[in-house]
PDB file of C-alpha atoms and ligand atoms in Angstrom:
ATOM      1  CA  MET Z   1      -4.900-109.078  -6.642  1.00 92.00           C
ATOM      2  CA  LEU Z   2      -2.391-109.132  -4.200  1.00 94.00           C
ATOM      3  CA  ILE Z   3      -1.010-105.578  -4.275  1.00 96.00           C
ATOM      4  CA  GLN Z   4      -2.973-102.377  -5.597  1.00 95.00           C
ATOM      5  CA  MET Z   5      -1.297 -99.254  -5.475  1.00 96.00           C
ATOM      6  CA  LYS Z   6      -2.875 -96.082  -6.920  1.00 95.00           C
ATOM      7  CA  ASP Z   7      -1.735 -92.581  -7.319  1.00 96.00           C
ATOM      8  CA  ILE Z   8       1.481 -93.124  -4.728  1.00 96.00           C
ATOM      9  CA  CYS Z   9       3.106 -89.990  -4.116  1.00 96.00           C
ATOM     10  CA  LYS Z  10       6.505 -89.605  -1.703  1.00 96.00           C
ATOM     11  CA  LYS Z  11       8.295 -86.590  -1.491  1.00 96.00           C
ATOM     12  CA  TYR Z  12      11.294 -85.909   0.514  1.00 96.00           C
ATOM     13  CA  VAL Z  13      12.198 -82.386   2.118  1.00 93.00           C
ATOM     14  CA  LEU Z  14      15.936 -81.908   3.056  1.00 90.00           C
ATOM     15  CA  GLY Z  15      17.513 -78.319   3.453  1.00 90.00           C
ATOM     16  CA  GLY Z  16      14.407 -76.739   1.972  1.00 90.00           C
ATOM     17  CA  GLU Z  17      14.670 -78.514  -1.296  1.00 93.00           C
ATOM     18  CA  GLU Z  18      11.911 -80.678  -2.176  1.00 94.00           C
ATOM     19  CA  ILE Z  19      12.586 -83.834  -4.019  1.00 95.00           C
ATOM     20  CA  ASN Z  20       9.614 -85.996  -5.655  1.00 96.00           C
ATOM     21  CA  ALA Z  21      10.634 -89.417  -5.082  1.00 97.00           C
ATOM     22  CA  LEU Z  22       7.274 -90.998  -6.410  1.00 97.00           C
ATOM     23  CA  LYS Z  23       4.620 -89.142  -8.435  1.00 97.00           C
ATOM     24  CA  ASP Z  24       1.465 -90.593  -8.971  1.00 96.00           C
ATOM     25  CA  VAL Z  25       2.656 -94.125  -9.161  1.00 96.00           C
ATOM     26  CA  SER Z  26      -0.122 -97.122  -9.769  1.00 95.00           C
ATOM     27  CA  LEU Z  27       0.578-100.449  -9.936  1.00 93.00           C
ATOM     28  CA  GLU Z  28      -1.014-103.651  -9.782  1.00 94.00           C
ATOM     29  CA  VAL Z  29       0.450-107.293  -9.258  1.00 95.00           C
ATOM     30  CA  GLN Z  30      -1.465-110.492  -9.215  1.00 95.00           C
ATOM     31  CA  LYS Z  31      -0.716-113.468  -7.139  1.00 95.00           C
ATOM     32  CA  GLY Z  32       2.058-115.725  -8.666  1.00 95.00           C
ATOM     33  CA  GLU Z  33       3.666-112.956 -10.939  1.00 96.00           C
ATOM     34  CA  MET Z  34       7.393-112.009 -11.330  1.00 96.00           C
ATOM     35  CA  VAL Z  35       7.943-108.402 -11.582  1.00 96.00           C
ATOM     36  CA  ALA Z  36      11.059-106.653 -12.400  1.00 95.00           C
ATOM     37  CA  ILE Z  37      11.194-102.750 -11.466  1.00 95.00           C
ATOM     38  CA  ILE Z  38      13.972-101.199 -13.344  1.00 94.00           C
ATOM     39  CA  GLY Z  39      15.428 -97.876 -13.332  1.00 92.00           C
ATOM     40  CA  PRO Z  40      18.563 -95.616 -12.987  1.00 90.00           C
ATOM     41  CA  SER Z  41      20.150 -94.785  -9.719  1.00 90.00           C
ATOM     42  CA  GLY Z  42      17.866 -92.020  -7.985  1.00 93.00           C
ATOM     43  CA  SER Z  43      14.838 -92.910  -9.734  1.00 94.00           C
ATOM     44  CA  GLY Z  44      12.464 -93.998  -6.660  1.00 95.00           C
ATOM     45  CA  LYS Z  45      13.206 -97.891  -6.834  1.00 94.00           C
ATOM     46  CA  SER Z  46      14.069 -98.221  -2.978  1.00 92.00           C
ATOM     47  CA  THR Z  47      11.482 -95.510  -2.092  1.00 95.00           C
ATOM     48  CA  LEU Z  48       8.740 -97.767  -3.869  1.00 95.00           C
ATOM     49  CA  MET Z  49      10.216-100.582  -2.629  1.00 94.00           C
ATOM     50  CA  ASN Z  50      10.092 -99.196   1.006  1.00 92.00           C
ATOM     51  CA  ILE Z  51       6.455 -98.559   0.638  1.00 93.00           C
ATOM     52  CA  LEU Z  52       5.878-102.106  -0.911  1.00 94.00           C
ATOM     53  CA  GLY Z  53       7.291-103.581   2.202  1.00 93.00           C
ATOM     54  CA  CYS Z  54       5.679-101.226   4.744  1.00 90.00           C
ATOM     55  CA  LEU Z  55       9.131-100.036   5.633  1.00 88.00           C
ATOM     56  CA  ASP Z  56       7.597 -96.733   5.020  1.00 89.00           C
ATOM     57  CA  VAL Z  57       4.322 -95.191   4.196  1.00 90.00           C
ATOM     58  CA  PRO Z  58       3.418 -92.733   1.294  1.00 93.00           C
ATOM     59  CA  ASP Z  59       2.170 -88.783   1.572  1.00 93.00           C
ATOM     60  CA  SER Z  60      -0.602 -89.675  -0.701  1.00 93.00           C
ATOM     61  CA  GLY Z  61      -2.345 -92.321  -2.505  1.00 95.00           C
ATOM     62  CA  THR Z  62      -3.715 -95.723  -1.414  1.00 94.00           C
ATOM     63  CA  TYR Z  63      -2.054 -99.182  -1.271  1.00 93.00           C
ATOM     64  CA  ILE Z  64      -3.675-102.451  -0.706  1.00 93.00           C
ATOM     65  CA  LEU Z  65      -1.787-105.180   0.187  1.00 92.00           C
ATOM     66  CA  ASP Z  66      -3.425-108.898   0.496  1.00 90.00           C
ATOM     67  CA  ASN Z  67      -6.899-106.967   0.932  1.00 89.00           C
ATOM     68  CA  LEU Z  68      -5.597-104.791   3.789  1.00 87.00           C
ATOM     69  CA  LEU Z  69      -5.626-100.883   3.166  1.00 86.00           C
ATOM     70  CA  MET Z  70      -2.144-100.224   4.459  1.00 83.00           C
ATOM     71  CA  ASP Z  71      -3.052 -96.169   5.096  1.00 74.00           C
ATOM     72  CA  THR Z  72      -5.047 -96.860   8.337  1.00 69.00           C
ATOM     73  CA  ALA Z  73      -2.134 -99.299   9.378  1.00 67.00           C
ATOM     74  CA  ARG Z  74      -0.231 -98.033  12.457  1.00 74.00           C
ATOM     75  CA  GLU Z  75       3.288 -98.566  12.826  1.00 75.00           C
ATOM     76  CA  ASN Z  76       2.994-101.496  15.413  1.00 78.00           C
ATOM     77  CA  GLU Z  77       0.160-103.224  13.158  1.00 82.00           C
ATOM     78  CA  LEU Z  78       2.679-102.607  10.007  1.00 84.00           C
ATOM     79  CA  ALA Z  79       5.544-104.574  12.139  1.00 84.00           C
ATOM     80  CA  VAL Z  80       3.342-107.245  12.308  1.00 84.00           C
ATOM     81  CA  ILE Z  81       1.847-107.382   8.779  1.00 87.00           C
ATOM     82  CA  ARG Z  82       5.435-107.096   7.640  1.00 87.00           C
ATOM     83  CA  ASN Z  83       6.669-109.971   9.187  1.00 86.00           C
ATOM     84  CA  GLN Z  84       3.594-112.320   8.330  1.00 88.00           C
ATOM     85  CA  LYS Z  85       3.303-110.933   4.435  1.00 92.00           C
ATOM     86  CA  ILE Z  86       6.725-109.875   3.155  1.00 93.00           C
ATOM     87  CA  GLY Z  87       9.750-112.012   2.971  1.00 93.00           C
ATOM     88  CA  PHE Z  88      12.858-109.576   2.117  1.00 93.00           C
ATOM     89  CA  ILE Z  89      15.746-110.313   0.081  1.00 94.00           C
ATOM     90  CA  PHE Z  90      18.875-107.288   0.253  1.00 91.00           C
ATOM     91  CA  GLN Z  91      21.842-106.781  -2.085  1.00 90.00           C
ATOM     92  CA  GLN Z  92      24.281-107.262   0.969  1.00 91.00           C
ATOM     93  CA  PHE Z  93      22.430-110.411   1.998  1.00 93.00           C
ATOM     94  CA  ASN Z  94      21.644-108.888   5.707  1.00 93.00           C
ATOM     95  CA  LEU Z  95      22.603-111.853   7.653  1.00 96.00           C
ATOM     96  CA  LEU Z  96      23.649-111.855  11.387  1.00 97.00           C
ATOM     97  CA  ASN Z  97      27.559-112.579  11.295  1.00 97.00           C
ATOM     98  CA  LYS Z  98      27.042-114.259  14.921  1.00 97.00           C
ATOM     99  CA  LEU Z  99      24.479-116.523  13.735  1.00 97.00           C
ATOM    100  CA  THR Z 100      24.861-119.837  11.799  1.00 98.00           C
ATOM    101  CA  ALA Z 101      22.800-119.990   8.247  1.00 98.00           C
ATOM    102  CA  LEU Z 102      20.222-122.146  10.304  1.00 98.00           C
ATOM    103  CA  GLN Z 103      19.878-119.444  13.258  1.00 98.00           C
ATOM    104  CA  ASN Z 104      19.742-116.733  10.542  1.00 97.00           C
ATOM    105  CA  VAL Z 105      16.992-118.747   8.938  1.00 97.00           C
ATOM    106  CA  GLU Z 106      15.039-119.658  12.332  1.00 97.00           C
ATOM    107  CA  LEU Z 107      14.957-115.842  13.397  1.00 94.00           C
ATOM    108  CA  PRO Z 108      12.000-114.560  11.952  1.00 91.00           C
ATOM    109  CA  LEU Z 109       9.840-117.498  13.245  1.00 94.00           C
ATOM    110  CA  ILE Z 110      11.376-116.828  16.559  1.00 93.00           C
ATOM    111  CA  TYR Z 111       9.769-113.062  16.386  1.00 88.00           C
ATOM    112  CA  ARG Z 112       6.647-114.885  15.072  1.00 88.00           C
ATOM    113  CA  GLY Z 113       6.235-117.098  17.966  1.00 91.00           C
ATOM    114  CA  ILE Z 114       6.560-120.376  15.989  1.00 94.00           C
ATOM    115  CA  PRO Z 115       7.510-123.427  18.424  1.00 97.00           C
ATOM    116  CA  ALA Z 116      10.780-124.680  18.282  1.00 97.00           C
ATOM    117  CA  LYS Z 117      10.153-128.079  16.248  1.00 97.00           C
ATOM    118  CA  GLU Z 118       8.054-126.526  13.744  1.00 97.00           C
ATOM    119  CA  ARG Z 119      10.735-123.694  13.436  1.00 97.00           C
ATOM    120  CA  LEU Z 120      13.572-126.288  12.629  1.00 97.00           C
ATOM    121  CA  GLN Z 121      11.210-128.136  10.412  1.00 97.00           C
ATOM    122  CA  ARG Z 122      10.275-125.250   8.085  1.00 96.00           C
ATOM    123  CA  SER Z 123      14.003-123.688   8.094  1.00 97.00           C
ATOM    124  CA  MET Z 124      15.778-126.933   7.488  1.00 97.00           C
ATOM    125  CA  GLY Z 125      13.073-127.095   4.387  1.00 95.00           C
ATOM    126  CA  ALA Z 126      13.928-123.820   3.187  1.00 95.00           C
ATOM    127  CA  LEU Z 127      17.442-124.478   3.303  1.00 96.00           C
ATOM    128  CA  LYS Z 128      16.868-127.435   1.124  1.00 95.00           C
ATOM    129  CA  LYS Z 129      14.642-125.988  -1.032  1.00 91.00           C
ATOM    130  CA  VAL Z 130      17.539-123.200  -1.861  1.00 92.00           C
ATOM    131  CA  GLY Z 131      20.553-125.914  -1.944  1.00 93.00           C
ATOM    132  CA  VAL Z 132      22.635-124.944   1.182  1.00 96.00           C
ATOM    133  CA  ALA Z 133      21.230-127.618   3.752  1.00 97.00           C
ATOM    134  CA  ASN Z 134      24.713-129.028   3.877  1.00 97.00           C
ATOM    135  CA  ARG Z 135      25.851-125.553   5.182  1.00 98.00           C
ATOM    136  CA  LYS Z 136      23.593-124.964   8.075  1.00 98.00           C
ATOM    137  CA  ASP Z 137      25.946-124.781  10.779  1.00 98.00           C
ATOM    138  CA  HIS Z 138      28.117-122.265   8.889  1.00 98.00           C
ATOM    139  CA  LEU Z 139      28.702-118.777   9.811  1.00 98.00           C
ATOM    140  CA  PRO Z 140      27.867-116.155   7.108  1.00 97.00           C
ATOM    141  CA  ASN Z 141      31.671-115.359   6.631  1.00 97.00           C
ATOM    142  CA  GLU Z 142      31.901-119.237   6.185  1.00 97.00           C
ATOM    143  CA  LEU Z 143      30.056-119.095   3.233  1.00 97.00           C
ATOM    144  CA  SER Z 144      30.362-117.712  -0.445  1.00 95.00           C
ATOM    145  CA  GLY Z 145      28.538-114.868  -1.348  1.00 94.00           C
ATOM    146  CA  GLY Z 146      26.049-116.944  -3.486  1.00 94.00           C
ATOM    147  CA  GLN Z 147      25.331-119.414  -0.637  1.00 95.00           C
ATOM    148  CA  GLN Z 148      25.043-116.182   1.833  1.00 96.00           C
ATOM    149  CA  GLN Z 149      22.166-115.042  -0.759  1.00 94.00           C
ATOM    150  CA  ARG Z 150      20.694-118.452  -0.857  1.00 95.00           C
ATOM    151  CA  VAL Z 151      20.654-118.451   2.989  1.00 96.00           C
ATOM    152  CA  ALA Z 152      18.967-115.108   2.996  1.00 96.00           C
ATOM    153  CA  ILE Z 153      16.359-116.188   0.102  1.00 95.00           C
ATOM    154  CA  ALA Z 154      15.648-119.531   2.703  1.00 95.00           C
ATOM    155  CA  ARG Z 155      15.135-116.789   5.526  1.00 96.00           C
ATOM    156  CA  ALA Z 156      12.692-115.101   3.037  1.00 94.00           C
ATOM    157  CA  LEU Z 157      10.992-118.086   2.334  1.00 92.00           C
ATOM    158  CA  ALA Z 158      10.756-119.713   5.851  1.00 93.00           C
ATOM    159  CA  GLY Z 159       7.835-117.837   7.070  1.00 88.00           C
ATOM    160  CA  ASN Z 160       5.811-118.670   3.525  1.00 89.00           C
ATOM    161  CA  PRO Z 161       5.217-114.970   3.095  1.00 91.00           C
ATOM    162  CA  PRO Z 162       2.812-114.274   0.105  1.00 90.00           C
ATOM    163  CA  ILE Z 163       5.326-111.568  -1.429  1.00 94.00           C
ATOM    164  CA  ILE Z 164       8.916-111.919  -1.614  1.00 95.00           C
ATOM    165  CA  LEU Z 165      10.597-108.510  -2.187  1.00 96.00           C
ATOM    166  CA  ALA Z 166      14.127-108.171  -3.584  1.00 95.00           C
ATOM    167  CA  ASP Z 167      15.994-104.876  -3.839  1.00 93.00           C
ATOM    168  CA  GLU Z 168      19.093-105.505  -6.386  1.00 91.00           C
ATOM    169  CA  PRO Z 169      19.371-109.269  -5.195  1.00 93.00           C
ATOM    170  CA  THR Z 170      22.136-110.074  -7.449  1.00 92.00           C
ATOM    171  CA  GLY Z 171      23.763-106.429  -7.060  1.00 90.00           C
ATOM    172  CA  ALA Z 172      26.922-107.991  -4.663  1.00 89.00           C
ATOM    173  CA  LEU Z 173      27.296-111.325  -6.849  1.00 89.00           C
ATOM    174  CA  ASP Z 174      29.530-111.950  -9.762  1.00 90.00           C
ATOM    175  CA  THR Z 175      27.711-112.796 -13.343  1.00 89.00           C
ATOM    176  CA  LYS Z 176      28.024-116.528 -12.954  1.00 90.00           C
ATOM    177  CA  THR Z 177      26.904-116.539  -9.283  1.00 90.00           C
ATOM    178  CA  SER Z 178      23.914-113.950 -10.133  1.00 90.00           C
ATOM    179  CA  GLN Z 179      22.427-116.029 -12.984  1.00 90.00           C
ATOM    180  CA  GLU Z 180      22.425-118.960 -10.446  1.00 90.00           C
ATOM    181  CA  VAL Z 181      20.598-116.763  -7.970  1.00 90.00           C
ATOM    182  CA  MET Z 182      18.207-115.748 -10.525  1.00 93.00           C
ATOM    183  CA  THR Z 183      17.861-119.222 -11.761  1.00 92.00           C
ATOM    184  CA  LEU Z 184      16.533-120.017  -8.012  1.00 92.00           C
ATOM    185  CA  LEU Z 185      14.194-117.009  -7.840  1.00 93.00           C
ATOM    186  CA  LYS Z 186      12.682-117.838 -11.220  1.00 94.00           C
ATOM    187  CA  GLU Z 187      12.152-121.452  -9.970  1.00 92.00           C
ATOM    188  CA  LEU Z 188      10.516-120.306  -6.806  1.00 92.00           C
ATOM    189  CA  ASN Z 189       8.129-118.323  -8.375  1.00 94.00           C
ATOM    190  CA  GLU Z 190       7.262-120.937 -11.399  1.00 94.00           C
ATOM    191  CA  GLN Z 191       7.535-123.911  -9.205  1.00 91.00           C
ATOM    192  CA  GLN Z 192       6.106-123.000  -5.878  1.00 89.00           C
ATOM    193  CA  GLY Z 193       4.308-120.138  -7.094  1.00 90.00           C
ATOM    194  CA  HIS Z 194       5.743-117.593  -4.797  1.00 92.00           C
ATOM    195  CA  THR Z 195       4.969-113.908  -6.143  1.00 96.00           C
ATOM    196  CA  ILE Z 196       8.435-111.960  -6.531  1.00 97.00           C
ATOM    197  CA  ILE Z 197       9.012-108.379  -6.741  1.00 97.00           C
ATOM    198  CA  LEU Z 198      12.612-107.633  -7.652  1.00 95.00           C
ATOM    199  CA  ILE Z 199      14.490-103.988  -8.137  1.00 94.00           C
ATOM    200  CA  THR Z 200      17.546-104.101 -10.337  1.00 91.00           C
ATOM    201  CA  HIS Z 201      19.174-101.749 -12.772  1.00 86.00           C
ATOM    202  CA  ASP Z 202      20.430-104.694 -14.823  1.00 87.00           C
ATOM    203  CA  ASN Z 203      18.605-105.435 -17.949  1.00 88.00           C
ATOM    204  CA  GLN Z 204      19.380-109.135 -18.095  1.00 87.00           C
ATOM    205  CA  VAL Z 205      18.312-109.751 -14.512  1.00 89.00           C
ATOM    206  CA  ALA Z 206      14.985-108.127 -15.343  1.00 90.00           C
ATOM    207  CA  GLU Z 207      14.561-109.920 -18.478  1.00 90.00           C
ATOM    208  CA  LEU Z 208      13.816-113.305 -16.402  1.00 90.00           C
ATOM    209  CA  ALA Z 209      10.712-111.613 -14.932  1.00 93.00           C
ATOM    210  CA  SER Z 210       7.189-112.219 -16.537  1.00 90.00           C
ATOM    211  CA  ARG Z 211       6.814-108.301 -16.498  1.00 92.00           C
ATOM    212  CA  ILE Z 212       9.120-105.578 -16.465  1.00 94.00           C
ATOM    213  CA  LEU Z 213       8.183-101.831 -15.130  1.00 94.00           C
ATOM    214  CA  ARG Z 214      10.618 -98.987 -15.733  1.00 94.00           C
ATOM    215  CA  ILE Z 215      11.088 -96.015 -13.233  1.00 94.00           C
ATOM    216  CA  ARG Z 216      12.353 -92.962 -14.167  1.00 94.00           C
ATOM    217  CA  ASP Z 217      12.350 -89.530 -11.996  1.00 94.00           C
ATOM    218  CA  GLY Z 218       9.692 -91.284  -9.533  1.00 96.00           C
ATOM    219  CA  LYS Z 219       7.296 -92.228 -12.533  1.00 96.00           C
ATOM    220  CA  ILE Z 220       6.640 -95.570 -14.108  1.00 92.00           C
ATOM    221  CA  THR Z 221       7.069 -94.862 -17.569  1.00 77.00           C
ATOM    222  CA  GLU Z 222       6.397 -97.907 -19.360  1.00 66.00           C
ATOM    223  CA  VAL Z 223       5.657-101.835 -18.818  1.00 68.00           C
ATOM    224  CA  GLY Z 224       6.841-104.535 -20.762  1.00 62.00           C
ATOM    225  CA  VAL Z 225       5.192-108.046 -20.852  1.00 63.00           C
ATOM    226  CA  ARG Z 226       6.723-111.058 -22.243  1.00 61.00           C
ATOM    227  CA  ASN Z 227       4.799-113.100 -24.785  1.00 55.00           C
ATOM    228  CA  ASP Z 228       6.315-116.248 -24.392  1.00 55.00           C
TER     229      ASP Z 228
HETATM  230  N1  LIG B   1      15.662 -90.074   3.470  1.00 87.15           N
HETATM  231  C1  LIG B   1      15.840 -89.234   2.281  1.00 87.15           C
HETATM  232  N2  LIG B   1      15.903 -88.005   2.455  1.00 87.15           N
HETATM  233  C2  LIG B   1      16.121 -87.224   1.200  1.00 87.15           C
HETATM  234  N3  LIG B   1      16.058 -87.492   0.089  1.00 87.15           N
HETATM  235  C3  LIG B   1      16.080 -89.082  -0.114  1.00 87.15           C
HETATM  236  C4  LIG B   1      15.760 -89.911   0.869  1.00 87.15           C
HETATM  237  N4  LIG B   1      15.796 -90.924   0.190  1.00 87.15           N
HETATM  238  C5  LIG B   1      15.997 -90.729  -0.990  1.00 87.15           C
HETATM  239  N5  LIG B   1      16.005 -89.491  -1.384  1.00 87.15           N
HETATM  240  C6  LIG B   1      16.095 -89.051  -2.733  1.00 87.15           C
HETATM  241  O1  LIG B   1      14.796 -89.648  -3.421  1.00 87.15           O
HETATM  242  C7  LIG B   1      15.250 -90.029  -4.746  1.00 87.15           C
HETATM  243  C8  LIG B   1      15.095 -91.278  -4.937  1.00 87.15           C
HETATM  244  O2  LIG B   1      15.664 -92.255  -4.503  1.00 87.15           O
HETATM  245  P1  LIG B   1      15.783 -94.028  -4.381  1.00 87.15           P
HETATM  246  O3  LIG B   1      16.813 -94.332  -2.900  1.00 87.15           O
HETATM  247  O4  LIG B   1      14.424 -94.261  -4.110  1.00 87.15           O
HETATM  248  O5  LIG B   1      16.260 -94.214  -5.488  1.00 87.15           O
HETATM  249  P2  LIG B   1      16.903 -95.499  -6.202  1.00 87.15           P
HETATM  250  O6  LIG B   1      16.389 -95.546  -7.547  1.00 87.15           O
HETATM  251  O7  LIG B   1      16.569 -96.663  -5.366  1.00 87.15           O
HETATM  252  O8  LIG B   1      18.594 -95.422  -6.583  1.00 87.15           O
HETATM  253  P3  LIG B   1      19.732 -96.298  -6.486  1.00 87.15           P
HETATM  254  O9  LIG B   1      19.577 -97.327  -7.337  1.00 87.15           O
HETATM  255  O10 LIG B   1      21.098 -95.440  -6.505  1.00 87.15           O
HETATM  256  O11 LIG B   1      19.732 -97.489  -5.208  1.00 87.15           O
HETATM  257  C9  LIG B   1      16.492 -89.630  -4.898  1.00 87.15           C
HETATM  258  O12 LIG B   1      16.592 -88.503  -5.892  1.00 87.15           O
HETATM  259  C10 LIG B   1      17.157 -89.461  -3.732  1.00 87.15           C
HETATM  260  O13 LIG B   1      18.098 -88.571  -3.585  1.00 87.15           O
HETATM  261 MG1  LIG B   2      18.110 -98.111  -4.228  1.00 87.15          MG
END
């Protein structure tokens, strides 16, 4: 078991109004799964993703990530766990504009203190895996949207984290490119064994996952498992 969440609650208070963004969410993800979390705008998807990704902490409940109890982890420990355990993929790619594709992929490895030679090897390996090694010296604005997302996926993969979290990874892409990126994620899951959790509001995207969780008003309401 890679992820175990039990009775996670998260509430925001804004201008005297309380918003229960997550209500007693329990969730388990096994190593090697590809899980889609689908739900309408405002249902709590990003809130859940932020907690899964150790970018935020819940008000109550327990979260065990790769056998580590996250409740007790302090801010600086969370940053280390985040860097080692999780690769993030975002809707807007979040690449640094002044760095080349290769430099963007290398960056998280620099933070980890990985020596230059190994860094280059791993980063080139990741770029090859996602099919954009021939664009390594391009800046983000010299790449297509699909290529930028591939570079972002390579960046998430380079550190070889046990978990990849993707928040609307195809949200900024056209239908065809979106299918290509989803095919790539599916391959990474099936052939390389990466555990992937992705958020989407697109049913077609969710269909590619091995399991679908639906979230509505902060509650996980339905779990669909594929039979094939
Ligand atoms: N920092 C915050 N302060 C106050 N309320 C917040 C905050 N962040 C989110 N919320 C509220 O919590 C609820 C869940 O928000 P969340 O961002 O998790 O939704 P979402 O499912 O990701 O939506 P979308 O599909 O639009 O991205 C919403 O009602 C939102 O208005
Ligand atoms: Mg969101």
